[in-house]
């Protein structure tokens, strides 16, 4: 385990190998939450009730917030990608998959250094058709739930930290959160 402020230097040394645009260290209580995000999931998201990484499999926002309290720190980071048409879901999906790979790689690195972690990102798209609810997830170790599925208002959180989310036309920005502890629990 890394203690004190040393963990920040260790992480900053690690992330130099990845295309991270901006990042911040914060405490779980500094995240901006709202139950309204879950309402949006339920009423407008086509993935609701169709994925092992989405509600209703994900517990209530209140339960998620309580689970976050098990962690001392959150590492928020973004990646950006220039795409030919930011309104074209197919081209954005390629950039999203690149971001998800960075998240998976960092999750592994954080686990190696800090032990148990929780990583949230843009939502799972590993399989074209999720096995939910008929059979177990084919890739539970690769699955990433979305930040929003846990009630986090990522744009408001990023804004409160001075992190950009609108980088211009045909630039897409993706965010992830990694929850971790620096001392033995």
Phi, psi and omega in degrees: 000149176255139183242173177054212180280355179302330182298325180295315178296321179297317180291317179299326175292325180288317189285350178299341179273001185235155182279057180277131180278301180222158179206164177207153172254134178210175176262152180306325181289349177275349177290147178266124183244157171197138173293339181298331179298319179294323177299319178297318176305310185293326189258338184233341185277127180290348180272348182302127178073014183229012185211143174293346183257007186232165172298150008275002176299319177290131181294179182303158178301319179299318178294320177298316179299320177296320179295325179297333182294346178286351183246143178280324191227157173230134173253113178259132177216158177232155168234153177231154178215139174274130180235159182291330181205106184292351177268355181265110183301324182296316180288327177291328180297324177298313179295322179297317179296323176298317178297317180298323178294320176300317180298315179297317179297316180292323177301316178299314181296319178295319178299317180299322184271321190244353183090218183299134177223165171235123178245133176235145182215228185265359180106152187282132174221030181298312183258144175296322178232114180291148179281354182299138354261008190287320180222160181300157177303135179286334185226060184299331180281346179255349184292137175231124174278161181279152175303314184295327181299339179262009175086008181275128174272093189292322180295318178293320178297312179301315180299319180295339180262000181077022180264134182283145172232350175245101184258010176115177181298138177057027171242125178253142180241132177237146182239150171221158176233137172235118178268135183204165175242148178255352176232156182301135180275000000 
